[in-house]
Amino acid sequence: MTLEVIAPAKINTFLRVGPPDASGYHPLRSYFAAISLADTVRITPGARMEITCNWPGLPAENTLTKVLRLLRELSEVPPCQIELIKAIPAESGLGGGSSDAAALLRGLHRLFPDLWPKEFLTSVAQAVGADVPFFLIGGLARAEGYGEKLTPLPDAPRQWLVVVRPDAGVPTAKAYRELDAQERPWREFPDDPWTLYNDFERVMPCACGEAIERLQVHGATASGLTGSGSAVFGLAPDEQAAHRIAQSMQAEGWPFVRPAHTLTREESLWMSLS
């Protein structure tokens, strides 16, 4: 018996970052949207606990091991083989590690529903990372606080887009340090979640800015940075345009280019038992 769980990437269509408070954390105002670019987490109950991954760069201490450690504070985790299939690039602002953690939480709760109450899973998600709670609800959502105060929004029509990640990743801590060195306004949410804006564009690497410009040259109706980078995305009028823009960006030699689309809440929480 194996449970397969989708771990979708996310984009921030709007992201304002406030100055750090007394705790050292940054409040934010953001819109999150789950997209079809996704990792996969497969969970197979077995004789011993084991985590494998198709990406050799996965560190020994990662979001999956952190989830398991926190769950064990309430109850022993039954032995499982956990297979992580990576498709979301690291250090990209697409939330891959956070989504993997949420997928593992959702999957273990599906397999062993009596071991942990849902409220405890939510607290574990918050402890693992600021983006993890979003991936427990998926779809489109408004985020406040440190990212944990979430307001689910109704599913919107499917939006096609193209995701591009330049060569260099952007360490999150470095991006925050550079952003904190600048004064910036602390503004309210726009009414439209698709009003693209990201405070981290103030400090993004030149390659990110170039990718944003090239996406629009090739037909994106708007483009911007997601999270703290280094991935950027461009909105496309339809599926055909998304594939055409992606082909043009690939022809220019960008190392990671993927057409994708937004997911409904149900699609972003998909899992299948076989």
mmCIF file of C-alpha atoms in Angstrom:
data_model
loop_
_atom_site.group_PDB
_atom_site.id
_atom_site.type_symbol
_atom_site.label_atom_id
_atom_site.label_comp_id
_atom_site.label_asym_id
_atom_site.label_seq_id
_atom_site.Cartn_x
_atom_site.Cartn_y
_atom_site.Cartn_z
ATOM 1 C CA MET A 1 0.000 0.000 0.000
ATOM 2 C CA THR A 2 1.446 3.355 -1.097
ATOM 3 C CA LEU A 3 -0.024 6.816 -0.693
ATOM 4 C CA GLU A 4 1.044 9.344 -3.327
ATOM 5 C CA VAL A 5 0.664 13.013 -2.346
ATOM 6 C CA ILE A 6 1.112 16.059 -4.553
ATOM 7 C CA ALA A 7 3.411 18.809 -3.215
ATOM 8 C CA PRO A 8 2.739 21.802 -5.472
ATOM 9 C CA ALA A 9 4.890 24.886 -5.818
ATOM 10 C CA LYS A 10 3.448 28.303 -5.040
ATOM 11 C CA ILE A 11 3.860 31.777 -6.420
ATOM 12 C CA ASN A 12 3.436 35.031 -4.540
ATOM 13 C CA THR A 13 1.393 37.312 -6.748
ATOM 14 C CA PHE A 14 1.732 40.064 -4.134
ATOM 15 C CA LEU A 15 4.299 40.279 -1.329
ATOM 16 C CA ARG A 16 4.901 43.100 1.129
ATOM 17 C CA VAL A 17 7.467 42.513 3.875
ATOM 18 C CA GLY A 18 7.420 44.602 7.034
ATOM 19 C CA PRO A 19 10.437 45.387 9.219
ATOM 20 C CA PRO A 20 11.353 42.696 11.756
ATOM 21 C CA ASP A 21 9.482 42.920 15.062
ATOM 22 C CA ALA A 22 10.803 42.302 18.575
ATOM 23 C CA SER A 23 10.916 38.551 17.905
ATOM 24 C CA GLY A 24 13.161 39.082 14.878
ATOM 25 C CA TYR A 25 10.534 37.802 12.455
ATOM 26 C CA HIS A 26 9.140 39.753 9.523
ATOM 27 C CA PRO A 27 5.375 40.326 9.232
ATOM 28 C CA LEU A 28 4.096 40.029 5.691
ATOM 29 C CA ARG A 29 1.091 40.617 3.504
ATOM 30 C CA SER A 30 0.847 38.301 0.553
ATOM 31 C CA TYR A 31 -1.335 36.418 -1.878
ATOM 32 C CA PHE A 32 -0.310 32.779 -2.433
ATOM 33 C CA ALA A 33 -1.368 30.661 -5.400
ATOM 34 C CA ALA A 34 -0.607 26.942 -5.764
ATOM 35 C CA ILE A 35 0.616 25.921 -9.232
ATOM 36 C CA SER A 36 0.984 22.707 -11.216
ATOM 37 C CA LEU A 37 4.787 22.527 -10.964
ATOM 38 C CA ALA A 38 5.037 19.993 -8.151
ATOM 39 C CA ASP A 39 7.109 17.542 -6.153
ATOM 40 C CA THR A 40 5.642 14.173 -5.185
ATOM 41 C CA VAL A 41 5.782 12.466 -1.787
ATOM 42 C CA ARG A 42 5.125 8.702 -1.682
ATOM 43 C CA ILE A 43 4.530 7.052 1.695
ATOM 44 C CA THR A 44 4.597 3.272 2.094
ATOM 45 C CA PRO A 45 4.101 1.784 5.581
ATOM 46 C CA GLY A 46 6.882 -0.742 6.168
ATOM 47 C CA ALA A 47 9.305 -2.320 8.579
ATOM 48 C CA ARG A 48 11.566 0.707 9.121
ATOM 49 C CA MET A 49 11.658 4.465 8.640
ATOM 50 C CA GLU A 50 13.562 5.518 5.521
ATOM 51 C CA ILE A 51 13.649 8.679 3.388
ATOM 52 C CA THR A 52 14.889 8.510 -0.203
ATOM 53 C CA CYS A 53 15.054 11.257 -2.816
ATOM 54 C CA ASN A 54 15.808 11.483 -6.530
ATOM 55 C CA TRP A 55 17.776 14.704 -5.883
ATOM 56 C CA PRO A 56 21.258 14.031 -4.450
ATOM 57 C CA GLY A 57 21.457 17.563 -3.018
ATOM 58 C CA LEU A 58 18.814 16.940 -0.332
ATOM 59 C CA PRO A 59 20.529 17.652 3.011
ATOM 60 C CA ALA A 60 20.381 15.073 5.787
ATOM 61 C CA GLU A 61 18.441 17.564 7.937
ATOM 62 C CA ASN A 62 15.491 18.780 5.864
ATOM 63 C CA THR A 63 11.826 19.701 6.183
ATOM 64 C CA LEU A 64 10.746 16.042 6.138
ATOM 65 C CA THR A 65 13.046 15.044 8.993
ATOM 66 C CA LYS A 66 11.892 18.118 10.923
ATOM 67 C CA VAL A 67 8.242 17.068 10.492
ATOM 68 C CA LEU A 68 9.013 13.572 11.794
ATOM 69 C CA ARG A 69 10.939 14.915 14.780
ATOM 70 C CA LEU A 70 8.080 17.239 15.787
ATOM 71 C CA LEU A 71 5.400 14.565 15.327
ATOM 72 C CA ARG A 72 7.319 12.258 17.659
ATOM 73 C CA GLU A 73 6.808 14.793 20.454
ATOM 74 C CA LEU A 74 3.171 13.612 20.651
ATOM 75 C CA SER A 75 3.233 10.075 19.286
ATOM 76 C CA GLU A 76 5.657 7.601 17.760
ATOM 77 C CA VAL A 77 5.547 7.707 13.958
ATOM 78 C CA PRO A 78 4.851 4.273 12.438
ATOM 79 C CA PRO A 79 7.744 3.113 10.224
ATOM 80 C CA CYS A 80 7.339 4.141 6.594
ATOM 81 C CA GLN A 81 9.347 4.363 3.421
ATOM 82 C CA ILE A 82 9.109 7.993 2.311
ATOM 83 C CA GLU A 83 10.105 8.703 -1.270
ATOM 84 C CA LEU A 84 10.520 12.328 -2.317
ATOM 85 C CA ILE A 85 10.499 13.045 -6.049
ATOM 86 C CA LYS A 86 11.775 16.578 -6.616
ATOM 87 C CA ALA A 87 10.714 18.775 -9.523
ATOM 88 C CA ILE A 88 10.723 22.179 -7.775
ATOM 89 C CA PRO A 89 14.181 23.807 -7.741
ATOM 90 C CA ALA A 90 15.794 24.783 -4.436
ATOM 91 C CA GLU A 91 16.411 28.392 -3.341
ATOM 92 C CA SER A 92 13.798 29.581 -5.796
ATOM 93 C CA GLY A 93 11.017 31.140 -3.695
ATOM 94 C CA LEU A 94 8.613 28.477 -4.983
ATOM 95 C CA GLY A 95 8.174 26.838 -1.574
ATOM 96 C CA GLY A 96 9.346 23.344 -2.503
ATOM 97 C CA GLY A 97 10.661 22.320 0.913
ATOM 98 C CA SER A 98 7.612 23.778 2.665
ATOM 99 C CA SER A 99 5.244 21.985 0.297
ATOM 100 C CA ASP A 100 7.087 18.693 0.817
ATOM 101 C CA ALA A 101 6.635 19.076 4.587
ATOM 102 C CA ALA A 102 2.911 19.789 4.221
ATOM 103 C CA ALA A 103 2.485 16.830 1.849
ATOM 104 C CA LEU A 104 4.109 14.528 4.405
ATOM 105 C CA LEU A 105 1.855 15.893 7.162
ATOM 106 C CA ARG A 106 -1.269 15.425 5.048
ATOM 107 C CA GLY A 107 -0.202 11.955 3.965
ATOM 108 C CA LEU A 108 0.615 10.684 7.454
ATOM 109 C CA HIS A 109 -2.685 12.055 8.748
ATOM 110 C CA ARG A 110 -4.510 10.204 5.956
ATOM 111 C CA LEU A 111 -2.735 6.919 6.778
ATOM 112 C CA PHE A 112 -2.848 7.270 10.580
ATOM 113 C CA PRO A 113 -5.787 9.591 11.353
ATOM 114 C CA ASP A 114 -5.990 8.742 15.051
ATOM 115 C CA LEU A 115 -2.396 9.551 16.004
ATOM 116 C CA TRP A 116 -2.391 13.343 15.755
ATOM 117 C CA PRO A 117 -5.263 15.855 15.989
ATOM 118 C CA LYS A 118 -5.521 18.345 13.119
ATOM 119 C CA GLU A 119 -4.714 21.228 15.471
ATOM 120 C CA PHE A 120 -1.378 19.602 16.295
ATOM 121 C CA LEU A 121 -0.573 19.171 12.593
ATOM 122 C CA THR A 122 -1.181 22.890 12.095
ATOM 123 C CA SER A 123 1.196 23.758 14.940
ATOM 124 C CA VAL A 124 3.818 21.428 13.447
ATOM 125 C CA ALA A 125 3.408 23.140 10.073
ATOM 126 C CA GLN A 126 4.005 26.539 11.656
ATOM 127 C CA ALA A 127 7.093 25.257 13.475
ATOM 128 C CA VAL A 128 8.620 23.825 10.296
ATOM 129 C CA GLY A 129 8.348 27.021 8.254
ATOM 130 C CA ALA A 130 6.274 30.116 7.541
ATOM 131 C CA ASP A 131 5.007 28.855 4.163
ATOM 132 C CA VAL A 132 4.029 25.355 5.318
ATOM 133 C CA PRO A 133 0.535 26.226 6.661
ATOM 134 C CA PHE A 134 -0.492 27.517 3.217
ATOM 135 C CA PHE A 135 0.200 24.121 1.662
ATOM 136 C CA LEU A 136 -2.236 22.520 4.118
ATOM 137 C CA ILE A 137 -5.082 24.512 2.517
ATOM 138 C CA GLY A 138 -3.772 25.074 -1.047
ATOM 139 C CA GLY A 139 -5.568 26.903 -3.817
ATOM 140 C CA LEU A 140 -5.511 30.699 -3.569
ATOM 141 C CA ALA A 141 -5.132 32.413 -0.192
ATOM 142 C CA ARG A 142 -4.304 35.683 1.510
ATOM 143 C CA ALA A 143 -1.549 35.501 4.112
ATOM 144 C CA GLU A 144 -0.824 37.832 7.024
ATOM 145 C CA GLY A 145 1.164 37.711 10.251
ATOM 146 C CA TYR A 146 4.295 35.694 9.522
ATOM 147 C CA GLY A 147 2.436 33.778 6.822
ATOM 148 C CA GLU A 148 0.413 31.653 9.264
ATOM 149 C CA LYS A 149 -2.765 33.791 9.281
ATOM 150 C CA LEU A 150 -4.458 32.516 6.151
ATOM 151 C CA THR A 151 -7.724 33.439 4.493
ATOM 152 C CA PRO A 152 -8.701 30.914 1.792
ATOM 153 C CA LEU A 153 -10.081 32.624 -1.311
ATOM 154 C CA PRO A 154 -12.516 31.182 -3.856
ATOM 155 C CA ASP A 155 -10.994 29.264 -6.744
ATOM 156 C CA ALA A 156 -10.368 31.557 -9.699
ATOM 157 C CA PRO A 157 -10.291 30.620 -13.397
ATOM 158 C CA ARG A 158 -7.139 28.713 -14.382
ATOM 159 C CA GLN A 159 -4.210 31.069 -15.004
ATOM 160 C CA TRP A 160 -1.401 29.864 -17.261
ATOM 161 C CA LEU A 161 2.139 31.049 -16.574
ATOM 162 C CA VAL A 162 5.801 30.331 -17.208
ATOM 163 C CA VAL A 163 8.283 29.770 -14.364
ATOM 164 C CA VAL A 164 11.956 30.636 -14.921
ATOM 165 C CA ARG A 165 14.809 30.171 -12.468
ATOM 166 C CA PRO A 166 18.169 31.772 -13.316
ATOM 167 C CA ASP A 167 21.417 29.967 -12.517
ATOM 168 C CA ALA A 168 21.988 31.403 -9.056
ATOM 169 C CA GLY A 169 19.770 30.634 -6.094
ATOM 170 C CA VAL A 170 18.955 33.287 -3.506
ATOM 171 C CA PRO A 171 19.495 32.269 0.155
ATOM 172 C CA THR A 172 16.456 33.533 2.059
ATOM 173 C CA ALA A 173 18.408 34.943 5.006
ATOM 174 C CA LYS A 174 20.636 36.980 2.676
ATOM 175 C CA ALA A 175 17.624 38.389 0.821
ATOM 176 C CA TYR A 176 16.010 39.508 4.090
ATOM 177 C CA ARG A 177 19.236 41.171 5.286
ATOM 178 C CA GLU A 178 19.528 43.140 2.073
ATOM 179 C CA LEU A 179 15.865 44.103 2.154
ATOM 180 C CA ASP A 180 16.099 45.290 5.777
ATOM 181 C CA ALA A 181 18.870 47.665 4.772
ATOM 182 C CA GLN A 182 16.299 49.625 2.733
ATOM 183 C CA GLU A 183 13.344 51.755 3.767
ATOM 184 C CA ARG A 184 10.099 50.626 2.204
ATOM 185 C CA PRO A 185 6.378 51.379 2.608
ATOM 186 C CA TRP A 186 4.114 49.008 4.539
ATOM 187 C CA ARG A 187 0.940 48.955 2.470
ATOM 188 C CA GLU A 188 -2.433 47.243 2.512
ATOM 189 C CA PHE A 189 -3.547 44.439 0.213
ATOM 190 C CA PRO A 190 -4.746 45.271 -3.289
ATOM 191 C CA ASP A 191 -8.280 44.087 -4.022
ATOM 192 C CA ASP A 192 -7.067 42.039 -6.986
ATOM 193 C CA PRO A 193 -4.779 39.113 -6.018
ATOM 194 C CA TRP A 194 -3.200 39.313 -9.467
ATOM 195 C CA THR A 195 -1.790 42.804 -8.929
ATOM 196 C CA LEU A 196 1.830 41.690 -9.208
ATOM 197 C CA TYR A 197 4.214 43.231 -6.683
ATOM 198 C CA ASN A 198 7.098 41.880 -4.596
ATOM 199 C CA ASP A 199 9.294 43.843 -2.163
ATOM 200 C CA PHE A 200 12.206 41.495 -2.866
ATOM 201 C CA GLU A 201 12.461 42.848 -6.401
ATOM 202 C CA ARG A 202 14.290 45.765 -4.759
ATOM 203 C CA VAL A 203 17.252 43.488 -3.974
ATOM 204 C CA MET A 204 16.971 40.678 -6.527
ATOM 205 C CA PRO A 205 20.000 39.649 -8.622
ATOM 206 C CA CYS A 206 20.351 41.218 -12.066
ATOM 207 C CA ALA A 207 19.598 37.854 -13.725
ATOM 208 C CA CYS A 208 16.129 37.848 -12.139
ATOM 209 C CA GLY A 209 15.377 41.304 -13.484
ATOM 210 C CA GLU A 210 16.556 40.245 -16.927
ATOM 211 C CA ALA A 211 14.327 37.141 -16.847
ATOM 212 C CA ILE A 212 11.323 39.274 -15.857
ATOM 213 C CA GLU A 213 11.972 41.558 -18.834
ATOM 214 C CA ARG A 214 12.523 38.715 -21.295
ATOM 215 C CA LEU A 215 9.265 37.032 -20.300
ATOM 216 C CA GLN A 216 7.377 40.166 -21.253
ATOM 217 C CA VAL A 217 9.319 40.512 -24.485
ATOM 218 C CA HIS A 218 8.157 37.014 -25.417
ATOM 219 C CA GLY A 219 4.508 37.715 -24.663
ATOM 220 C CA ALA A 220 3.843 37.524 -20.918
ATOM 221 C CA THR A 221 1.116 39.959 -19.925
ATOM 222 C CA ALA A 222 2.884 40.627 -16.607
ATOM 223 C CA SER A 223 5.827 39.115 -14.761
ATOM 224 C CA GLY A 224 7.512 39.238 -11.379
ATOM 225 C CA LEU A 225 9.549 37.553 -8.669
ATOM 226 C CA THR A 226 8.102 34.885 -6.367
ATOM 227 C CA GLY A 227 9.049 34.763 -2.693
ATOM 228 C CA SER A 228 12.587 35.971 -2.101
ATOM 229 C CA GLY A 229 13.664 34.497 -5.457
ATOM 230 C CA SER A 230 15.378 33.493 -7.531
ATOM 231 C CA ALA A 231 12.468 32.115 -9.573
ATOM 232 C CA VAL A 232 10.339 34.519 -11.571
ATOM 233 C CA PHE A 233 7.099 33.938 -13.427
ATOM 234 C CA GLY A 234 5.235 35.457 -16.327
ATOM 235 C CA LEU A 235 1.482 35.344 -16.818
ATOM 236 C CA ALA A 236 0.318 33.978 -20.161
ATOM 237 C CA PRO A 237 -3.007 34.601 -21.934
ATOM 238 C CA ASP A 238 -3.628 30.862 -22.449
ATOM 239 C CA GLU A 239 -1.988 27.431 -22.555
ATOM 240 C CA GLN A 240 -0.685 27.795 -26.103
ATOM 241 C CA ALA A 241 0.939 31.123 -25.272
ATOM 242 C CA ALA A 242 2.535 29.666 -22.133
ATOM 243 C CA HIS A 243 4.211 26.893 -24.121
ATOM 244 C CA ARG A 244 5.316 29.353 -26.797
ATOM 245 C CA ILE A 245 6.846 31.712 -24.205
ATOM 246 C CA ALA A 246 8.557 28.779 -22.486
ATOM 247 C CA GLN A 247 10.082 27.606 -25.761
ATOM 248 C CA SER A 248 11.410 31.116 -26.461
ATOM 249 C CA MET A 249 12.991 31.346 -22.992
ATOM 250 C CA GLN A 250 14.541 27.877 -23.364
ATOM 251 C CA ALA A 251 15.998 28.917 -26.726
ATOM 252 C CA GLU A 252 17.738 31.810 -24.958
ATOM 253 C CA GLY A 253 19.462 29.331 -22.641
ATOM 254 C CA TRP A 254 17.683 29.909 -19.327
ATOM 255 C CA PRO A 255 18.543 26.818 -17.226
ATOM 256 C CA PHE A 256 15.094 26.126 -15.737
ATOM 257 C CA VAL A 257 11.915 26.953 -17.657
ATOM 258 C CA ARG A 258 8.512 25.361 -17.102
ATOM 259 C CA PRO A 259 5.010 26.203 -18.311
ATOM 260 C CA ALA A 260 2.501 25.744 -15.490
ATOM 261 C CA HIS A 261 -0.956 26.778 -14.350
ATOM 262 C CA THR A 262 -2.747 27.585 -11.122
ATOM 263 C CA LEU A 263 -4.503 24.827 -9.188
ATOM 264 C CA THR A 264 -7.874 24.737 -7.498
ATOM 265 C CA ARG A 265 -7.929 23.949 -3.793
ATOM 266 C CA GLU A 266 -8.985 20.375 -4.520
ATOM 267 C CA GLU A 267 -6.266 19.905 -7.145
ATOM 268 C CA SER A 268 -3.533 21.226 -4.860
ATOM 269 C CA LEU A 269 -4.500 18.779 -2.079
ATOM 270 C CA TRP A 270 -4.646 15.692 -4.337
ATOM 271 C CA MET A 271 -3.517 12.309 -3.017
ATOM 272 C CA SER A 272 -4.074 8.738 -4.171
ATOM 273 C CA LEU A 273 -3.824 5.395 -2.360
ATOM 274 C CA SER A 274 -2.808 2.338 -4.371
#
